[in-house]
């Protein structure tokens, strides 16, 4: 990988063991499998909801390679702690982890309130796998895309990118704390 082209570097990096792109895709596949299996066995289809605040921060840490990506990972982690704290305060996490409240909308969809075909168990499991498990976890991976863009800029575009933080980095971090704090 040395083209400084995000798409080319992504496609090359996905197949390269140890590359952050590869690590992120493998981690995403693991989380997809975990959420699908746990939701299917527990009949609680809100397993991915418990990960919305945590998984994007994990992806940003996978992309850390310089001061900018480290700052991005730290900000993402602060945001993840905030979201996780609030989700926990509202009872989102229980023990055992697969226990707890299920989003009422999944039951309504499963009962066929919007599409009667969803009452078919095969269709419901396909929906659970395709939409609840795969699609939502891909969204969680995409949330961390700016970190992977910064990783590519740092690693592959060394001549065009600074490895130290600049005023724009500090301004963006300040804006994060002002708006999200």
Coordinates of N, CA and C in Angstrom, one line a residue:
X1 N 0.8 -1.2 0.0 CA 0.0 0.0 0.0 C 0.9 1.2 0.0
X2 N 0.8 2.0 -1.1 CA 1.6 3.2 -1.1 C 1.0 4.2 -2.1
X3 N -0.2 4.0 -2.4 CA -0.8 4.9 -3.5 C -1.4 6.2 -3.0
X4 N -1.7 6.3 -1.8 CA -2.3 7.5 -1.2 C -3.7 7.6 -1.8
X5 N -4.3 6.5 -2.1 CA -5.7 6.4 -2.6 C -6.5 5.6 -1.7
X6 N -7.4 6.2 -1.0 CA -8.1 5.5 0.1 C -8.8 4.2 -0.4
X7 N -9.5 4.2 -1.5 CA -10.2 3.1 -2.0 C -9.2 1.9 -2.4
X8 N -8.1 2.3 -3.1 CA -7.1 1.2 -3.4 C -6.5 0.7 -2.1
X9 N -6.1 1.6 -1.2 CA -5.5 1.1 0.0 C -6.4 0.3 0.9
X10 N -7.7 0.6 0.9 CA -8.7 -0.1 1.6 C -8.8 -1.5 1.0
X11 N -8.9 -1.6 -0.3 CA -9.1 -2.9 -1.0 C -7.8 -3.8 -0.8
X12 N -6.6 -3.2 -0.8 CA -5.4 -4.0 -0.6 C -5.3 -4.3 0.9
X13 N -5.6 -3.4 1.8 CA -5.5 -3.6 3.2 C -6.4 -4.6 3.8
X14 N -7.6 -4.8 3.2 CA -8.6 -5.7 3.8 C -8.0 -7.1 3.8
X15 N -7.2 -7.5 2.8 CA -6.6 -8.8 2.7 C -5.3 -8.9 3.4
X16 N -4.8 -7.9 3.9 CA -3.4 -7.9 4.5 C -3.5 -8.0 6.0
X17 N -3.1 -9.2 6.5 CA -3.2 -9.5 8.0 C -2.3 -8.4 8.7
X18 N -2.9 -7.9 9.8 CA -2.2 -6.9 10.6 C -2.5 -5.5 10.2
X19 N -3.0 -5.3 9.0 CA -3.4 -4.0 8.5 C -4.7 -3.6 9.3
X20 N -4.8 -2.3 9.7 CA -6.0 -1.9 10.4 C -7.3 -2.2 9.7
X21 N -7.3 -2.0 8.4 CA -8.5 -2.3 7.6 C -8.9 -3.8 7.8
X22 N -7.9 -4.7 7.7 CA -8.2 -6.1 7.9 C -8.7 -6.4 9.3
X23 N -8.0 -5.8 10.3 CA -8.4 -6.0 11.7 C -9.8 -5.5 11.9
X24 N -10.1 -4.4 11.4 CA -11.5 -3.8 11.6 C -12.5 -4.7 11.0
X25 N -12.3 -5.2 9.7 CA -13.3 -6.0 9.1 C -13.4 -7.4 9.8
X26 N -12.3 -7.9 10.3 CA -12.4 -9.2 11.0 C -13.2 -9.0 12.3
X27 N -12.9 -7.9 13.0 CA -13.6 -7.6 14.3 C -15.1 -7.4 14.0
X28 N -15.4 -6.7 12.9 CA -16.8 -6.5 12.5 C -17.5 -7.8 12.3
X29 N -16.8 -8.7 11.6 CA -17.4 -10.0 11.3 C -17.6 -10.8 12.6
X30 N -16.7 -10.7 13.5 CA -16.8 -11.3 14.8 C -18.1 -10.7 15.6
X31 N -18.2 -9.4 15.6 CA -19.3 -8.8 16.3 C -20.6 -9.2 15.6
X32 N -20.7 -9.2 14.3 CA -21.9 -9.7 13.6 C -22.3 -11.1 14.0
X33 N -21.3 -12.0 14.0 CA -21.6 -13.4 14.4 C -22.1 -13.4 15.9
X34 N -21.4 -12.7 16.7 CA -21.8 -12.7 18.2 C -23.2 -12.1 18.4
X35 N -23.5 -11.0 17.8 CA -24.8 -10.4 18.0 C -25.9 -11.3 17.4
X36 N -25.6 -11.9 16.2 CA -26.6 -12.8 15.6 C -26.9 -14.1 16.5
X37 N -25.8 -14.7 16.9 CA -25.9 -15.9 17.7 C -26.6 -15.6 19.1
X38 N -26.2 -14.6 19.8 CA -26.7 -14.2 21.1 C -28.2 -13.8 20.9
X39 N -28.5 -13.0 19.9 CA -29.9 -12.6 19.8 C -30.8 -13.8 19.4
X40 N -30.3 -14.7 18.6 CA -31.1 -15.9 18.2 C -31.3 -16.8 19.4
X41 N -30.3 -17.1 20.1 CA -30.4 -18.0 21.3 C -31.3 -17.4 22.4
X42 N -31.1 -16.1 22.6 CA -31.9 -15.4 23.7 C -33.2 -14.9 23.3
X43 N -33.5 -14.8 22.0 CA -34.7 -14.2 21.5 C -34.9 -12.8 21.9
X44 N -33.8 -12.1 22.2 CA -33.7 -10.7 22.5 C -32.9 -10.1 21.4
X45 N -33.6 -9.3 20.5 CA -33.0 -8.9 19.3 C -32.3 -7.5 19.4
X46 N -32.1 -7.0 20.7 CA -31.5 -5.7 20.9 C -30.1 -5.9 21.3
X47 N -29.4 -6.9 21.0 CA -28.0 -7.1 21.4 C -27.1 -6.1 20.7
X48 N -27.3 -5.7 19.5 CA -26.5 -4.8 18.8 C -26.7 -3.4 19.5
X49 N -27.9 -3.1 20.0 CA -28.1 -1.8 20.7 C -27.1 -1.6 21.8
X50 N -26.7 -2.6 22.5 CA -25.8 -2.5 23.6 C -24.4 -2.2 23.1
X51 N -24.1 -2.4 21.9 CA -22.8 -2.2 21.3 C -22.6 -0.8 20.6
X52 N -23.7 -0.1 20.3 CA -23.7 1.1 19.6 C -22.7 2.1 20.2
X53 N -22.6 2.2 21.5 CA -21.8 3.2 22.1 C -20.3 2.7 22.2
X54 N -20.1 1.4 22.1 CA -18.8 0.9 22.4 C -17.9 0.6 21.1
X55 N -18.5 -0.1 20.2 CA -17.8 -0.6 19.0 C -17.1 0.4 18.2
X56 N -17.8 1.6 17.9 CA -17.1 2.6 17.1 C -15.7 3.1 17.7
X57 N -15.7 3.2 19.0 CA -14.5 3.5 19.7 C -13.4 2.5 19.5
X58 N -13.8 1.2 19.5 CA -12.8 0.1 19.3 C -12.2 0.3 17.9
X59 N -13.1 0.6 16.9 CA -12.5 0.8 15.6 C -11.6 1.9 15.5
X60 N -11.8 3.0 16.2 CA -10.9 4.1 16.1 C -9.6 3.8 16.7
X61 N -9.6 3.0 17.8 CA -8.3 2.5 18.3 C -7.5 1.6 17.4
X62 N -8.2 0.9 16.6 CA -7.5 0.0 15.6 C -6.7 0.9 14.6
X63 N -7.2 2.1 14.3 CA -6.6 2.9 13.3 C -5.5 3.8 13.9
X64 N -5.2 3.8 15.2 CA -4.2 4.7 15.7 C -2.8 4.4 15.2
X65 N -2.2 5.5 14.6 CA -0.8 5.3 14.1 C 0.0 6.6 14.3
X66 N -0.6 7.7 14.8 CA 0.1 9.0 15.0 C -0.7 9.8 15.9
X67 N -0.3 11.0 16.2 CA -1.0 11.9 17.1 C -2.4 12.2 16.7
X68 N -2.6 12.4 15.4 CA -4.0 12.8 15.0 C -5.0 11.6 15.2
X69 N -4.6 10.4 14.9 CA -5.5 9.3 15.0 C -5.6 8.9 16.5
X70 N -4.6 9.2 17.3 CA -4.7 9.0 18.8 C -5.7 10.0 19.4
X71 N -5.6 11.3 18.9 CA -6.6 12.3 19.4 C -8.0 11.8 19.0
X72 N -8.2 11.4 17.8 CA -9.5 10.9 17.3 C -10.0 9.7 18.2
X73 N -9.1 8.8 18.5 CA -9.5 7.7 19.3 C -9.9 8.1 20.8
X74 N -9.1 9.1 21.3 CA -9.4 9.6 22.6 C -10.8 10.3 22.7
X75 N -11.0 11.1 21.7 CA -12.3 11.8 21.6 C -13.5 10.8 21.4
X76 N -13.3 9.8 20.6 CA -14.3 8.7 20.4 C -14.5 8.0 21.7
X77 N -13.5 7.7 22.4 CA -13.6 7.0 23.7 C -14.4 7.8 24.7
X78 N -14.1 9.1 24.8 CA -14.8 10.0 25.7 C -16.3 10.0 25.3
X79 N -16.6 10.1 24.0 CA -18.0 10.0 23.6 C -18.6 8.6 23.9
X80 N -17.9 7.6 23.7 CA -18.4 6.2 24.0 C -18.7 6.0 25.5
X81 N -17.8 6.6 26.4 CA -18.0 6.5 27.8 C -19.3 7.2 28.2
X82 N -19.5 8.4 27.6 CA -20.7 9.2 27.8 C -22.0 8.5 27.4
X83 N -22.0 7.9 26.2 CA -23.1 7.2 25.7 C -23.4 5.9 26.5
X84 N -22.3 5.2 26.8 CA -22.5 4.0 27.6 C -23.0 4.3 29.0
X85 N -22.5 5.3 29.6 CA -23.0 5.7 30.9 C -24.5 6.0 30.9
X86 N -24.9 6.8 29.9 CA -26.3 7.1 29.8 C -27.2 5.9 29.5
X87 N -26.7 5.0 28.6 CA -27.4 3.8 28.3 C -27.6 2.9 29.5
X88 N -26.5 2.8 30.3 CA -26.5 2.0 31.5 C -27.5 2.6 32.6
X89 N -27.4 3.9 32.7 CA -28.3 4.6 33.7 C -29.8 4.3 33.4
X90 N -30.1 4.1 32.1 CA -31.5 3.8 31.8 C -31.8 2.3 31.8
X91 N -30.9 1.5 32.3 CA -31.1 0.1 32.4 C -30.8 -0.7 31.1
X92 N -30.0 -0.2 30.3 CA -29.6 -0.8 29.0 C -28.7 -2.0 29.2
X93 N -27.9 -2.1 30.3 CA -27.1 -3.2 30.5 C -27.5 -3.9 31.8
X94 N -27.6 -5.2 31.6 CA -28.0 -6.1 32.8 C -27.1 -7.3 32.7
X95 N -27.1 -8.1 33.8 CA -26.4 -9.3 33.8 C -27.4 -10.5 33.9
X96 N -27.2 -11.5 33.1 CA -26.2 -11.7 32.1 C -26.4 -10.7 30.9
X97 N -25.4 -10.5 30.1 CA -25.4 -9.4 29.1 C -26.5 -9.6 28.0
X98 N -27.0 -10.8 27.8 CA -28.0 -11.0 26.8 C -29.4 -10.8 27.3
X99 N -29.5 -10.6 28.6 CA -30.7 -10.2 29.3 C -31.0 -8.7 29.1
X100 N -32.1 -8.3 29.6 CA -32.4 -6.9 29.5 C -33.5 -6.6 28.6
X101 N -33.8 -5.3 28.5 CA -34.9 -4.8 27.7 C -34.6 -5.0 26.2
X102 N -35.7 -5.4 25.5 CA -35.6 -5.4 24.1 C -36.3 -4.2 23.5
X103 N -35.8 -3.6 22.4 CA -36.5 -2.5 21.8 C -37.9 -3.0 21.3
X104 N -38.9 -2.3 21.7 CA -40.3 -2.7 21.5 C -40.6 -2.9 20.0
X105 N -39.8 -2.1 19.2 CA -40.1 -2.2 17.7 C -39.8 -3.5 17.1
X106 N -38.8 -4.2 17.7 CA -38.4 -5.6 17.1 C -39.6 -6.5 17.3
X107 N -40.3 -6.5 18.4 CA -41.4 -7.4 18.7 C -42.5 -7.0 17.7
X108 N -42.8 -5.7 17.5 CA -43.8 -5.3 16.6 C -43.5 -5.8 15.1
X109 N -42.3 -5.7 14.7 CA -41.9 -6.1 13.4 C -42.1 -7.6 13.3
X110 N -41.6 -8.3 14.3 CA -41.7 -9.8 14.4 C -43.1 -10.3 14.4
X111 N -44.0 -9.5 15.0 CA -45.4 -9.9 15.0 C -46.2 -9.6 13.7
X112 N -45.5 -9.0 12.8 CA -46.1 -8.7 11.5 C -46.9 -7.4 11.4
X113 N -46.7 -6.5 12.3 CA -47.5 -5.3 12.3 C -47.3 -4.4 11.0
X114 N -46.1 -4.5 10.5 CA -45.8 -3.7 9.3 C -45.7 -4.6 8.0
X115 N -45.2 -5.8 8.1 CA -45.2 -6.7 7.0 C -45.6 -8.1 7.6
X116 N -46.6 -8.7 7.1 CA -47.1 -9.9 7.6 C -46.1 -11.1 7.4
X117 N -45.2 -10.9 6.3 CA -44.2 -12.0 6.0 C -43.2 -12.1 7.2
X118 N -43.1 -11.1 8.0 CA -42.1 -11.2 9.1 C -42.5 -12.2 10.2
X119 N -43.8 -12.7 10.2 CA -44.2 -13.7 11.1 C -43.6 -15.0 10.8
X120 N -43.1 -15.2 9.5 CA -42.5 -16.4 9.1 C -41.1 -16.5 9.8
X121 N -40.8 -17.6 10.6 CA -39.6 -17.7 11.3 C -38.3 -17.6 10.5
X122 N -38.4 -18.2 9.3 CA -37.2 -18.1 8.4 C -37.0 -16.7 7.9
X123 N -38.0 -16.0 7.6 CA -37.9 -14.6 7.1 C -37.4 -13.7 8.3
X124 N -37.9 -14.0 9.5 CA -37.5 -13.2 10.7 C -36.0 -13.5 11.0
X125 N -35.5 -14.7 10.9 CA -34.1 -15.0 11.1 C -33.2 -14.3 10.0
X126 N -33.7 -14.3 8.8 CA -33.0 -13.6 7.7 C -32.9 -12.1 8.0
X127 N -34.0 -11.6 8.5 CA -34.1 -10.2 8.8 C -33.1 -9.9 10.0
X128 N -33.1 -10.8 11.0 CA -32.2 -10.6 12.1 C -30.8 -10.6 11.7
X129 N -30.4 -11.6 10.8 CA -29.1 -11.6 10.3 C -28.7 -10.4 9.4
X130 N -29.5 -10.2 8.4 CA -29.2 -9.2 7.4 C -29.3 -7.8 7.9
X131 N -30.4 -7.4 8.6 CA -30.6 -6.0 9.0 C -30.1 -5.8 10.4
X132 N -30.5 -6.5 11.4 CA -30.1 -6.3 12.8 C -28.7 -6.5 13.0
X133 N -28.2 -7.6 12.5 CA -26.8 -8.0 12.8 C -25.8 -7.4 11.8
X134 N -25.9 -7.7 10.5 CA -24.9 -7.3 9.6 C -25.0 -5.8 9.3
X135 N -26.2 -5.3 8.9 CA -26.3 -3.9 8.4 C -26.0 -2.9 9.6
X136 N -26.5 -3.2 10.8 CA -26.2 -2.2 11.8 C -24.7 -2.3 12.2
X137 N -24.1 -3.4 12.2 CA -22.7 -3.5 12.5 C -21.8 -2.8 11.4
X138 N -22.2 -2.9 10.2 CA -21.5 -2.2 9.1 C -21.6 -0.7 9.3
X139 N -22.8 -0.2 9.8 CA -22.9 1.2 10.1 C -22.0 1.6 11.2
X140 N -21.8 0.7 12.2 CA -20.9 1.0 13.3 C -19.5 1.1 12.8
X141 N -19.1 0.3 11.9 CA -17.8 0.4 11.3 C -17.6 1.7 10.5
X142 N -18.7 2.0 9.7 CA -18.6 3.2 8.9 C -18.5 4.5 9.8
X143 N -19.0 4.5 11.0 CA -18.9 5.6 11.9 C -17.5 6.0 12.1
X144 N -16.6 5.0 12.1 CA -15.2 5.2 12.4 C -14.4 5.5 11.2
X145 N -15.0 5.6 10.0 CA -14.3 5.9 8.8 C -13.3 7.1 8.8
X146 N -13.7 8.2 9.5 CA -12.7 9.3 9.5 C -11.4 8.9 10.1
X147 N -11.4 8.0 11.0 CA -10.1 7.5 11.6 C -9.3 6.7 10.6
X148 N -10.0 6.0 9.7 CA -9.3 5.2 8.7 C -8.8 6.1 7.6
X149 N -9.5 7.2 7.3 CA -9.0 8.2 6.3 C -7.7 8.8 6.9
X150 N -7.8 9.2 8.2 CA -6.6 9.8 8.8 C -5.4 8.8 8.8
X151 N -5.7 7.5 9.1 CA -4.7 6.5 9.1 C -4.0 6.4 7.7
X152 N -4.8 6.4 6.6 CA -4.3 6.3 5.3 C -3.5 7.6 4.9
X153 N -4.0 8.7 5.3 CA -3.3 10.0 5.0 C -1.9 10.0 5.8
X154 N -1.9 9.4 7.0 CA -0.6 9.4 7.7 C 0.4 8.4 7.2
X155 N -0.2 7.2 6.9 CA 0.7 6.1 6.5 C 1.1 6.1 5.0
X156 N 0.1 6.4 4.2 CA 0.3 6.3 2.7 C 0.7 7.6 2.0
X157 N 0.4 8.7 2.7 CA 0.5 10.0 2.0 C 1.5 10.8 2.9
X158 N 2.6 10.2 3.3 CA 3.5 10.8 4.2 C 4.1 12.1 3.7
X159 N 4.3 12.2 2.5 CA 4.8 13.5 1.9 C 3.8 14.6 2.0
X160 N 2.5 14.3 2.1 CA 1.5 15.3 2.1 C 0.8 15.5 3.4
X161 N 1.1 14.7 4.4 CA 0.4 14.8 5.7 C 1.4 15.0 6.8
X162 N 1.0 15.8 7.7 CA 1.9 16.1 8.9 C 1.6 15.0 9.9
X163 N 2.6 14.6 10.6 CA 2.5 13.6 11.7 C 2.2 14.2 13.0
X164 N 2.3 15.5 13.1 CA 2.0 16.2 14.4 C 0.7 16.9 14.3
X165 N 0.1 17.2 15.4 CA -1.1 17.9 15.5 C -1.0 19.4 15.0
X166 N -1.9 19.9 14.3 CA -1.9 21.3 13.9 C -3.1 22.0 14.5
X167 N -3.2 23.3 14.2 CA -4.2 24.1 14.8 C -5.6 23.6 14.5
X168 N -5.8 23.1 13.3 CA -7.1 22.5 12.9 C -7.5 21.3 13.8
X169 N -6.6 20.5 14.1 CA -6.8 19.4 15.0 C -7.3 19.9 16.4
X170 N -6.6 20.9 16.9 CA -7.0 21.4 18.2 C -8.4 22.1 18.1
X171 N -8.6 22.8 17.0 CA -9.9 23.5 16.9 C -11.0 22.5 16.8
X172 N -10.8 21.4 16.1 CA -11.8 20.3 16.0 C -12.1 19.7 17.3
X173 N -11.0 19.4 18.1 CA -11.2 18.8 19.4 C -11.9 19.8 20.3
X174 N -11.6 21.1 20.3 CA -12.3 22.1 21.1 C -13.8 22.2 20.7
X175 N -14.1 22.1 19.4 CA -15.4 22.1 19.0 C -16.2 20.9 19.5
X176 N -15.5 19.7 19.5 CA -16.1 18.5 20.0 C -16.5 18.7 21.5
X177 N -15.7 19.3 22.3 CA -16.0 19.5 23.7 C -17.0 20.6 23.9
X178 N -17.0 21.6 23.0 CA -18.0 22.6 23.1 C -19.4 22.1 22.7
X179 N -19.5 21.4 21.6 CA -20.8 20.9 21.1 C -21.3 19.7 21.9
X180 N -20.4 18.8 22.2 CA -20.8 17.5 22.7 C -20.6 17.4 24.2
X181 N -19.9 18.3 24.8 CA -19.6 18.3 26.2 C -20.7 18.5 27.0

